[in-house]
CSV table of C-alpha atoms and ligand atoms in Angstrom, one decimal:
chain,number,residue,atom,x,y,z
A,1,MET,CA,0.0,0.0,0.1
A,2,ASP,CA,1.6,3.1,-1.2
A,3,LEU,CA,-1.2,5.8,-0.8
A,4,ASN,CA,0.5,8.3,1.6
A,5,ILE,CA,-2.3,7.9,4.2
A,6,LYS,CA,-1.6,9.3,7.7
A,7,ILE,CA,-3.9,8.9,10.7
A,8,ASN,CA,-3.4,11.5,13.6
A,9,ASN,CA,-4.1,10.7,17.4
A,10,ASN,CA,-7.7,11.4,16.9
A,11,GLY,CA,-8.1,8.8,14.5
A,12,HIS,CA,-8.6,11.3,11.8
A,13,LEU,CA,-7.0,11.7,8.6
A,14,ASP,CA,-3.9,14.1,8.6
A,15,ILE,CA,-2.9,15.9,5.5
A,16,GLY,CA,0.3,17.9,5.8
A,17,GLY,CA,0.1,18.0,9.6
A,18,ALA,CA,-3.3,19.3,9.8
A,19,ASP,CA,-6.3,17.2,11.0
A,20,THR,CA,-8.9,17.0,8.1
A,21,CYS,CA,-11.9,17.3,10.5
A,22,ASP,CA,-10.7,20.5,11.9
A,23,LEU,CA,-10.3,21.9,8.1
A,24,VAL,CA,-13.7,20.9,7.5
A,25,GLU,CA,-15.0,22.8,10.5
A,26,GLN,CA,-13.1,25.9,9.6
A,27,PHE,CA,-13.8,25.9,5.8
A,28,GLY,CA,-16.8,23.5,5.0
A,29,THR,CA,-17.1,21.2,2.2
A,30,PRO,CA,-16.6,20.2,-0.6
A,31,VAL,CA,-13.2,21.4,-0.5
A,32,TYR,CA,-9.7,20.4,-1.8
A,33,VAL,CA,-6.9,20.5,0.4
A,34,ILE,CA,-3.2,20.5,-1.0
A,35,ASP,CA,0.0,19.6,1.2
A,36,GLU,CA,2.8,22.0,0.1
A,37,ASN,CA,5.5,19.8,1.4
A,38,ARG,CA,4.3,16.7,-0.6
A,39,ILE,CA,4.5,18.9,-3.8
A,40,ARG,CA,8.2,19.9,-3.0
A,41,ASP,CA,9.0,16.4,-2.1
A,42,ASN,CA,7.7,14.9,-5.3
A,43,TYR,CA,9.4,17.5,-7.4
A,44,ASN,CA,12.8,16.9,-5.7
A,45,ARG,CA,12.4,13.2,-5.8
A,46,PHE,CA,11.8,13.3,-9.7
A,47,TYR,CA,14.3,15.9,-10.3
A,48,ASN,CA,17.1,13.9,-8.2
A,49,ALA,CA,16.2,10.5,-9.9
A,50,PHE,CA,16.9,11.6,-13.4
A,51,SER,CA,19.7,14.2,-12.7
A,52,LYS,CA,21.6,11.5,-11.0
A,53,TYR,CA,22.1,9.8,-14.3
A,54,TYR,CA,21.9,12.6,-16.8
A,55,SER,CA,22.9,16.1,-15.3
A,56,ASP,CA,21.5,18.4,-18.2
A,57,PHE,CA,18.0,17.9,-17.1
A,58,LYS,CA,15.0,20.0,-16.5
A,59,VAL,CA,11.5,19.2,-15.3
A,60,PHE,CA,8.7,21.0,-17.1
A,61,TYR,CA,5.7,20.6,-14.8
A,62,ALA,CA,2.5,19.9,-16.9
A,63,CYS,CA,0.5,22.7,-15.3
A,64,LYS,CA,-2.7,21.4,-16.7
A,65,ALA,CA,-2.6,19.1,-13.8
A,66,ASN,CA,-3.0,21.7,-11.3
A,67,THR,CA,-2.8,25.5,-12.1
A,68,ASN,CA,-3.7,26.9,-8.7
A,69,ILE,CA,-1.4,29.9,-8.6
A,70,ALA,CA,0.0,28.9,-5.2
A,71,VAL,CA,0.9,25.4,-6.6
A,72,LEU,CA,2.7,27.2,-9.5
A,73,LYS,CA,4.6,29.6,-7.2
A,74,ILE,CA,5.7,26.6,-5.0
A,75,LEU,CA,7.1,25.1,-8.1
A,76,GLU,CA,8.5,28.3,-9.4
A,77,GLU,CA,10.4,28.5,-6.0
A,78,GLU,CA,11.8,25.0,-6.6
A,79,ARG,CA,13.2,26.4,-9.9
A,80,CYS,CA,10.9,24.0,-12.0
A,81,CYS,CA,9.9,25.0,-15.5
A,82,ILE,CA,6.6,24.8,-17.1
A,83,ASP,CA,4.8,22.7,-19.8
A,84,ALA,CA,1.8,24.8,-21.0
A,85,VAL,CA,-0.8,23.8,-23.3
A,86,SER,CA,-2.9,26.9,-23.8
A,87,PRO,CA,-2.3,30.7,-24.0
A,88,GLY,CA,-3.9,31.0,-20.6
A,89,GLU,CA,-1.3,28.7,-19.0
A,90,VAL,CA,1.4,30.7,-20.5
A,91,TYR,CA,-0.1,34.0,-19.2
A,92,ILE,CA,-0.5,32.8,-15.6
A,93,SER,CA,3.1,31.1,-15.5
A,94,LYS,CA,4.8,34.5,-17.0
A,95,LYS,CA,2.7,36.4,-14.3
A,96,LEU,CA,4.0,34.4,-11.5
A,97,GLY,CA,7.8,34.8,-12.7
A,98,PHE,CA,8.6,31.8,-14.9
A,99,SER,CA,10.8,33.5,-17.6
A,100,GLY,CA,10.1,32.6,-21.2
A,101,ASP,CA,13.0,29.9,-21.5
A,102,ARG,CA,11.3,28.3,-18.5
A,103,ILE,CA,8.0,27.5,-20.4
A,104,LEU,CA,7.4,25.2,-23.2
A,105,PHE,CA,4.2,25.7,-24.9
A,106,SER,CA,2.7,22.7,-26.8
A,107,GLY,CA,-0.5,23.8,-28.1
A,108,ASN,CA,-2.5,21.8,-30.5
A,109,ASN,CA,-5.2,23.1,-32.9
A,110,ILE,CA,-4.3,26.8,-32.0
A,111,ARG,CA,-5.7,29.8,-33.6
A,112,ASN,CA,-3.2,32.5,-35.3
A,113,ASP,CA,-4.0,34.9,-32.5
A,114,GLU,CA,-3.1,32.5,-29.9
A,115,ILE,CA,0.1,31.6,-31.8
A,116,GLU,CA,1.0,35.3,-31.9
A,117,PHE,CA,0.2,35.8,-28.4
A,118,VAL,CA,2.6,33.0,-27.0
A,119,ASN,CA,5.2,33.9,-29.5
A,120,GLY,CA,5.0,37.5,-27.9
A,121,GLU,CA,5.5,35.9,-24.6
A,122,ASP,CA,9.0,34.6,-25.9
A,123,VAL,CA,8.4,31.1,-24.6
A,124,ILE,CA,9.7,28.1,-26.3
A,125,LEU,CA,7.4,26.9,-29.1
A,126,ASN,CA,6.7,23.3,-29.6
A,127,ILE,CA,5.0,22.9,-32.9
A,128,ASP,CA,2.4,19.8,-33.6
A,129,SER,CA,1.7,20.1,-37.3
A,130,VAL,CA,2.8,21.6,-40.7
A,131,SER,CA,-0.2,23.7,-40.5
A,132,ALA,CA,0.8,25.4,-37.3
A,133,LEU,CA,4.5,25.9,-38.6
A,134,LYS,CA,3.4,27.6,-41.9
A,135,ARG,CA,1.0,29.8,-39.9
A,136,LEU,CA,3.5,30.7,-37.6
A,137,ALA,CA,6.0,31.7,-40.2
A,138,GLU,CA,3.2,33.8,-41.8
A,139,SER,CA,2.1,35.6,-38.6
A,140,ILE,CA,5.8,36.3,-37.0
A,141,LYS,CA,9.2,37.0,-38.3
A,142,PRO,CA,10.8,33.7,-37.7
A,143,ASN,CA,14.3,35.4,-37.5
A,144,GLY,CA,16.0,32.4,-36.3
A,145,LYS,CA,13.7,31.8,-33.7
A,146,LYS,CA,14.3,28.4,-31.6
A,147,ILE,CA,11.3,25.9,-32.0
A,148,SER,CA,10.9,22.2,-31.6
A,149,PHE,CA,8.4,19.7,-33.1
A,150,ARG,CA,6.2,17.1,-31.4
A,151,VAL,CA,6.7,13.8,-33.0
A,152,ASN,CA,4.3,10.9,-32.7
A,153,PRO,CA,6.5,8.0,-31.8
A,154,MET,CA,3.9,5.3,-32.6
A,155,VAL,CA,4.0,4.1,-29.0
A,156,GLY,CA,1.1,4.9,-26.8
A,157,ALA,CA,0.0,3.9,-23.4
A,158,GLY,CA,-2.4,5.4,-20.6
A,159,HIS,CA,-4.8,4.6,-18.0
A,160,HIS,CA,-7.4,5.0,-20.4
A,161,GLY,CA,-8.1,5.2,-24.1
A,162,HIS,CA,-8.7,9.0,-23.8
A,163,CYS,CA,-5.2,9.3,-22.3
A,164,ILE,CA,-3.3,7.5,-24.9
A,165,THR,CA,-1.5,10.2,-27.1
A,166,GLY,CA,0.9,8.2,-29.4
A,167,GLY,CA,0.0,5.9,-32.2
A,168,GLU,CA,-2.2,5.9,-35.1
A,169,MET,CA,-5.4,7.0,-33.6
A,170,SER,CA,-3.6,10.0,-31.9
A,171,LYS,CA,-4.4,13.7,-33.1
A,172,PHE,CA,-0.9,14.7,-31.7
A,173,GLY,CA,2.5,15.2,-33.2
A,174,ILE,CA,4.0,14.8,-36.6
A,175,MET,CA,4.6,11.6,-38.3
A,176,GLU,CA,7.9,10.0,-38.3
A,177,THR,CA,7.8,9.9,-42.3
A,178,GLU,CA,7.5,13.6,-42.4
A,179,ALA,CA,9.8,14.5,-39.5
A,180,VAL,CA,13.1,15.2,-41.9
A,181,GLU,CA,11.2,17.4,-44.3
A,182,ILE,CA,9.4,19.5,-41.4
A,183,TYR,CA,12.8,20.2,-39.8
A,184,LYS,CA,14.3,21.2,-43.3
A,185,LEU,CA,11.2,23.3,-44.0
A,186,ALA,CA,11.4,25.2,-40.6
A,187,LYS,CA,15.1,26.0,-41.5
A,188,GLU,CA,14.0,27.3,-45.0
A,189,LEU,CA,11.3,29.4,-43.4
A,190,GLY,CA,14.0,31.0,-41.1
A,191,PHE,CA,13.4,29.2,-37.8
A,192,ASN,CA,16.2,27.6,-35.7
A,193,PRO,CA,14.8,24.1,-35.0
A,194,VAL,CA,16.6,22.7,-32.0
A,195,GLY,CA,14.0,20.5,-30.1
A,196,MET,CA,12.2,17.2,-30.3
A,197,HIS,CA,9.3,16.5,-28.2
A,198,SER,CA,7.1,13.3,-27.6
A,199,HIS,CA,4.5,12.3,-25.1
A,200,ILE,CA,2.9,8.9,-25.3
A,201,GLY,CA,-0.1,9.3,-22.7
A,202,SER,CA,-1.0,9.6,-19.0
A,203,GLY,CA,-1.2,7.5,-15.8
A,204,ILE,CA,1.3,5.0,-17.0
A,205,LEU,CA,2.6,2.5,-14.3
A,206,ASN,CA,4.3,0.2,-16.7
A,207,PRO,CA,7.9,1.3,-17.5
A,208,GLU,CA,8.2,-0.7,-20.8
A,209,PRO,CA,6.2,1.8,-22.9
A,210,PHE,CA,8.4,4.6,-22.1
A,211,LYS,CA,11.5,2.7,-23.0
A,212,LEU,CA,9.8,2.0,-26.4
A,213,ALA,CA,9.1,5.7,-26.8
A,214,ILE,CA,12.5,6.8,-26.1
A,215,GLU,CA,13.9,4.5,-28.6
A,216,SER,CA,11.4,5.2,-31.2
A,217,THR,CA,11.8,9.2,-30.6
A,218,MET,CA,15.6,9.0,-30.5
A,219,ASN,CA,15.5,7.1,-33.7
A,220,ILE,CA,13.6,9.8,-35.3
A,221,ALA,CA,15.7,12.5,-33.7
A,222,GLY,CA,18.8,10.7,-35.1
A,223,LYS,CA,17.6,10.8,-38.5
A,224,VAL,CA,16.7,14.3,-38.3
A,225,HIS,CA,20.1,15.2,-37.0
A,226,LEU,CA,21.7,13.1,-39.7
A,227,GLU,CA,19.4,13.8,-42.7
A,228,ALA,CA,18.6,17.5,-41.8
A,229,GLY,CA,21.4,18.7,-40.2
A,230,ILE,CA,19.7,19.4,-36.9
A,231,ASP,CA,22.0,19.7,-33.6
A,232,PHE,CA,19.4,19.3,-30.9
A,233,GLU,CA,19.6,21.6,-28.0
A,234,PHE,CA,17.0,19.6,-26.2
A,235,ILE,CA,14.9,16.3,-26.4
A,236,ASP,CA,11.7,16.2,-24.3
A,237,PHE,CA,9.9,12.7,-23.6
A,238,GLY,CA,6.8,14.3,-22.1
A,239,GLY,CA,5.1,13.1,-19.1
A,240,GLY,CA,2.9,10.4,-18.1
A,241,VAL,CA,4.4,8.5,-15.1
A,242,GLY,CA,1.5,7.2,-13.1
A,243,ILE,CA,0.8,7.2,-9.4
A,244,PRO,CA,-0.8,4.4,-7.4
A,245,TYR,CA,-4.5,5.1,-7.0
A,246,THR,CA,-5.5,1.6,-5.7
A,247,PRO,CA,-4.0,0.1,-2.5
A,248,ASP,CA,-2.5,-2.8,-4.8
A,249,GLU,CA,-0.9,-0.4,-7.2
A,250,ASN,CA,2.8,0.5,-7.0
A,251,LEU,CA,4.9,3.5,-8.2
A,252,VAL,CA,7.5,2.7,-10.6
A,253,ASP,CA,11.0,2.2,-8.8
A,254,LEU,CA,12.0,5.7,-9.7
A,255,ASP,CA,15.7,5.1,-9.5
A,256,THR,CA,15.7,2.1,-11.7
A,257,PHE,CA,13.4,3.6,-14.1
A,258,ALA,CA,15.6,6.8,-14.3
A,259,LYS,CA,18.8,4.6,-14.6
A,260,GLU,CA,17.3,2.4,-17.3
A,261,ASN,CA,15.8,5.1,-19.4
A,262,MET,CA,18.7,7.4,-19.1
A,263,ALA,CA,21.1,4.5,-20.3
A,264,LEU,CA,19.0,4.0,-23.5
A,265,PHE,CA,18.9,7.8,-24.0
A,266,LYS,CA,22.8,8.2,-23.6
A,267,ALA,CA,23.2,5.1,-25.9
A,268,LYS,CA,21.0,6.6,-28.6
A,269,LEU,CA,22.8,10.0,-28.3
A,270,GLU,CA,26.0,8.0,-28.8
A,271,GLU,CA,24.8,6.1,-31.7
A,272,PHE,CA,23.8,9.1,-33.8
A,273,ASP,CA,26.6,11.2,-32.4
A,274,MET,CA,24.2,13.9,-31.1
A,275,GLY,CA,26.2,15.4,-28.3
A,276,GLN,CA,24.6,16.2,-25.2
A,277,PRO,CA,21.3,17.9,-25.4
A,278,THR,CA,19.4,18.9,-22.4
A,279,LEU,CA,16.6,16.4,-21.3
A,280,TYR,CA,13.3,17.8,-20.7
A,281,LEU,CA,10.6,15.7,-18.8
A,282,GLU,CA,7.0,16.8,-18.3
A,283,PRO,CA,5.5,15.3,-15.1
A,284,GLY,CA,2.0,16.4,-14.1
A,285,ARG,CA,0.4,13.8,-12.1
A,286,PHE,CA,3.6,12.7,-10.4
A,287,ILE,CA,4.3,16.0,-9.0
A,288,VAL,CA,0.8,17.0,-7.6
A,289,GLY,CA,-1.5,13.9,-7.8
A,290,ASP,CA,-0.9,12.6,-4.3
A,291,SER,CA,-0.5,15.9,-2.6
A,292,SER,CA,-4.2,16.5,-2.3
A,293,VAL,CA,-7.5,15.2,-1.1
A,294,LEU,CA,-11.0,16.2,-1.8
A,295,LEU,CA,-13.0,16.4,1.4
A,296,VAL,CA,-16.8,15.8,1.3
A,297,THR,CA,-19.7,15.5,3.8
A,298,VAL,CA,-22.0,12.6,3.8
A,299,ASN,CA,-25.5,14.1,3.5
A,300,SER,CA,-27.6,11.0,2.8
A,301,VAL,CA,-27.4,7.3,3.6
A,302,LYS,CA,-29.9,5.5,1.4
A,303,GLU,CA,-30.9,1.9,1.4
A,304,SER,CA,-32.3,1.3,-2.2
A,305,TYR,CA,-31.6,-1.6,-4.4
A,306,ARG,CA,-28.0,-0.9,-3.4
A,307,LYS,CA,-26.8,1.1,-0.6
A,308,PHE,CA,-25.9,4.7,-1.6
A,309,ILE,CA,-23.8,7.1,0.6
A,310,GLY,CA,-24.6,10.6,-0.8
A,311,VAL,CA,-22.1,13.1,-0.6
A,312,ASP,CA,-22.1,17.0,-1.3
A,313,ALA,CA,-19.7,17.0,-4.3
A,314,GLY,CA,-20.1,15.2,-7.5
A,315,PHE,CA,-18.4,14.8,-11.0
A,316,ASN,CA,-18.5,18.5,-11.4
A,317,THR,CA,-16.1,18.6,-8.6
A,318,LEU,CA,-14.0,15.7,-9.5
A,319,LEU,CA,-14.6,14.4,-12.9
A,320,ARG,CA,-12.1,11.4,-13.0
A,321,PRO,CA,-14.3,8.6,-11.8
A,322,ALA,CA,-17.1,9.6,-14.2
A,323,MET,CA,-15.0,10.5,-17.2
A,324,TYR,CA,-12.4,7.7,-17.0
A,325,ASP,CA,-14.1,5.2,-14.7
A,326,SER,CA,-11.1,6.0,-12.4
A,327,TYR,CA,-10.5,4.6,-9.0
A,328,HIS,CA,-10.0,6.9,-6.2
A,329,HIS,CA,-9.5,5.6,-2.7
A,330,ILE,CA,-11.9,6.8,-0.2
A,331,VAL,CA,-11.4,6.8,3.4
A,332,VAL,CA,-13.8,8.2,6.2
A,333,ALA,CA,-11.7,11.1,7.6
A,334,ASN,CA,-13.4,11.1,11.0
A,335,LYS,CA,-13.2,7.3,11.5
A,336,MET,CA,-9.9,6.2,10.3
A,337,ASN,CA,-9.3,3.2,12.7
A,338,GLU,CA,-12.7,1.7,11.8
A,339,GLU,CA,-12.6,-1.4,9.7
A,340,ALA,CA,-14.7,-1.9,6.5
A,341,THR,CA,-18.0,-3.5,7.5
A,342,GLN,CA,-20.1,-3.1,4.3
A,343,LYS,CA,-19.8,-2.4,0.5
A,344,VAL,CA,-21.3,0.7,-0.7
A,345,ASP,CA,-21.8,3.0,-3.7
A,346,VAL,CA,-20.6,6.7,-3.1
A,347,ALA,CA,-22.7,9.0,-5.1
A,348,GLY,CA,-22.3,12.6,-5.7
A,349,ASN,CA,-25.1,15.4,-6.0
A,350,VAL,CA,-25.1,15.9,-9.7
A,351,CYS,CA,-28.3,14.9,-11.5
A,352,GLU,CA,-27.1,12.2,-13.3
A,353,SER,CA,-26.8,8.4,-12.8
A,354,GLY,CA,-23.3,8.4,-13.7
A,355,ASP,CA,-22.3,10.7,-10.9
A,356,LEU,CA,-20.7,8.0,-8.8
A,357,PHE,CA,-17.2,8.2,-6.7
A,358,ALA,CA,-17.2,4.5,-6.3
A,359,ARG,CA,-19.2,1.3,-6.6
A,360,ASP,CA,-19.2,-1.6,-4.1
A,361,ARG,CA,-16.5,0.3,-2.1
A,362,PRO,CA,-15.7,-1.4,1.3
A,363,LEU,CA,-16.1,1.2,3.9
A,364,PRO,CA,-16.8,1.2,7.7
A,365,ASP,CA,-20.4,2.1,9.1
A,366,ILE,CA,-21.1,5.5,7.7
A,367,GLU,CA,-23.6,8.1,9.2
A,368,GLU,CA,-24.9,11.4,7.8
A,369,GLY,CA,-22.3,14.1,8.6
A,370,ASP,CA,-19.3,11.8,8.4
A,371,ILE,CA,-16.5,13.1,6.2
A,372,LEU,CA,-15.1,11.3,3.3
A,373,ALA,CA,-11.7,12.0,1.7
A,374,ILE,CA,-11.2,11.2,-1.9
A,375,LEU,CA,-7.6,10.7,-2.2
A,376,ASN,CA,-5.1,11.5,-5.0
A,377,ALA,CA,-7.1,14.5,-6.0
A,378,GLY,CA,-4.3,16.7,-6.6
A,379,ALA,CA,-4.0,16.1,-10.4
A,380,TYR,CA,-6.8,16.8,-12.9
A,381,GLY,CA,-9.2,17.3,-10.1
A,382,PHE,CA,-9.8,21.1,-9.6
A,383,THR,CA,-8.7,21.9,-13.3
A,384,MET,CA,-11.3,19.7,-14.7
A,385,ALA,CA,-14.2,20.7,-12.4
A,386,SER,CA,-17.1,22.6,-13.9
A,387,ASN,CA,-20.2,24.4,-12.8
A,388,TYR,CA,-22.5,21.7,-14.1
A,389,ASN,CA,-25.7,21.8,-12.2
A,390,SER,CA,-24.8,25.3,-11.2
A,391,HIS,CA,-22.9,24.2,-8.2
A,392,PRO,CA,-20.2,26.8,-7.1
A,393,LEU,CA,-16.5,25.5,-7.7
A,394,PRO,CA,-15.1,24.6,-4.3
A,395,ALA,CA,-12.5,26.4,-2.3
A,396,GLU,CA,-8.7,25.3,-2.4
A,397,ILE,CA,-6.7,25.2,0.9
A,398,LEU,CA,-3.0,24.9,1.1
A,399,VAL,CA,-1.5,23.1,4.3
A,400,LYS,CA,2.2,23.7,5.2
A,401,ASP,CA,3.6,22.0,8.5
A,402,GLY,CA,0.0,21.9,9.9
A,403,GLU,CA,-0.9,25.7,9.1
A,404,ALA,CA,-3.7,26.2,6.8
A,405,PHE,CA,-4.1,28.9,4.0
A,406,VAL,CA,-7.0,29.7,1.7
A,407,ILE,CA,-5.5,29.5,-1.8
A,408,ARG,CA,-8.9,29.8,-3.8
A,409,LYS,CA,-12.2,31.0,-2.2
A,410,ALA,CA,-15.2,28.7,-3.3
A,411,GLN,CA,-17.3,30.5,-5.8
A,412,THR,CA,-20.7,32.1,-5.0
A,413,PHE,CA,-23.9,31.8,-7.0
A,414,ASP,CA,-23.3,35.4,-8.3
A,415,ASP,CA,-19.7,34.1,-9.7
A,416,ILE,CA,-21.4,31.5,-11.5
A,417,PHE,CA,-23.8,33.8,-13.5
A,418,GLU,CA,-21.8,37.3,-13.4
A,419,LYS,CA,-20.7,37.0,-17.1
A,420,GLN,CA,-24.2,36.3,-18.6
A,421,SER,CA,-26.6,39.0,-19.5
A,422,ILE,CA,-30.1,39.4,-20.7
A,423,PRO,CA,-30.8,41.0,-24.0
A,424,LYS,CA,-33.1,44.2,-23.9
A,425,HIS,CA,-36.0,42.3,-25.6
A,426,LEU,CA,-36.1,39.8,-22.7
A,427,GLU,CA,-35.8,42.5,-19.9
B,1,LLP,N1,2.8,16.6,-21.5
B,1,LLP,C1,2.1,16.5,-22.4
B,1,LLP,C2,2.3,17.0,-23.7
B,1,LLP,C3,0.6,16.2,-22.0
B,1,LLP,O1,-0.1,16.1,-22.8
B,1,LLP,C4,0.3,15.8,-20.5
B,1,LLP,C5,-0.8,15.3,-20.3
B,1,LLP,C6,1.4,15.8,-19.9
B,1,LLP,C7,2.8,16.1,-20.1
B,1,LLP,C8,1.4,15.4,-18.3
B,1,LLP,O2,1.0,14.0,-18.2
B,1,LLP,P1,0.9,13.3,-16.6
B,1,LLP,O3,2.5,13.4,-16.2
B,1,LLP,O4,0.3,14.3,-15.9
B,1,LLP,O5,0.5,12.0,-16.9
B,1,LLP,N2,-7.3,14.2,-17.3
B,1,LLP,C9,-6.5,13.1,-17.6
B,1,LLP,C10,-5.2,13.2,-17.9
B,1,LLP,C11,-4.9,13.8,-19.2
B,1,LLP,C12,-3.4,14.2,-19.5
B,1,LLP,C13,-3.0,15.0,-20.6
B,1,LLP,N3,-1.9,15.3,-20.9
B,1,LLP,C14,-6.8,12.3,-16.0
B,1,LLP,O6,-7.3,12.7,-15.2
B,1,LLP,O7,-6.1,11.3,-16.0
């Protein structure tokens, strides 16, 4: 069991030195609670694992996983870089102090004005298609601007079909067969293509696909180096390292993982005589996934054809179970020392039958008013939340050494509707 669960002397769930039940009393539910030290630890464990075997290494945190500005600020302090996928992510990262060379922008299907905006922010541009390259050349003066290309290594993996980003069915990246030509074209257009990027998917616990992807990406890079004369300044293998969500899943052995992958990387650099480009990796989930819990209150216990434990959040608050059928471990935060006595369905408050956090989950006796903690909610939790059913988005609390800070206030009803307006003829 590797789920980072801590129980305090009151028999309550602890997060970052704070009692989750106290937090609920103070801030109400639903509420996301984030442990600052866990984010710092995760970042450093990841950075140290790879830099031990390849010193010219940078972590580009995939901020789509969690864009709370306090989270970004923590990682800025750690000297992490940012993988941004939208102009909004570039905007906020710049505002928080990440310089352009610490932001890699990997947009896909972006508009010309968005290309112009991110280019104006002077970030590293990672291009996903010939179309985007040509439009970029038309809308800016290439002037030797350094760019990279995302390639499809034809290896894909992920915890769900929606999260596989390599292979024939994937909309991402350029094909191996067009790679040499695109790099040549980029040079002709006046760019300085110095990077190659690939990303095979998300939530991957098996180390094998990563090895295949490194091999394949490096074969493409080697060919581009030899045939298009590109000297790579960086190679980026994306993110995707999974975290355990169920009690019987295990994290990859990070040291072995880094050692084996770096050996492969270095062998390929040598094979193609490519020097020592900087290695970029883009973990998202690994950095923030297990840093947070979503706390909810049980507001109904219903004996129907099945037993439903109803809580005050739904898939509008944490979408992963409904969208990917993802398992999130659930504990009763105020009864941590009690054994499971029953199997129940944990249901949300959204008006859809698919709004379930768990089916047939073994849990202790549960009464209305109990606090459930939905674990591993730090990645793709809040960032995928919505106002569906007109529920306000919840607050986010950061905990550091037992002290709690509000890092996002809960929305009010007016926040939900404030951007809407009624035309004159309906007044
Ligand atoms: N780099 C690129 C280009 C990506 O597209 C992604 C994730 C990452 C890095 C980070 O992947 P990670 O290390 O977090 O696995 N909403 C889904 C995950 C979607 C991931 C999209 N791209 C989920 O909740 O599981």
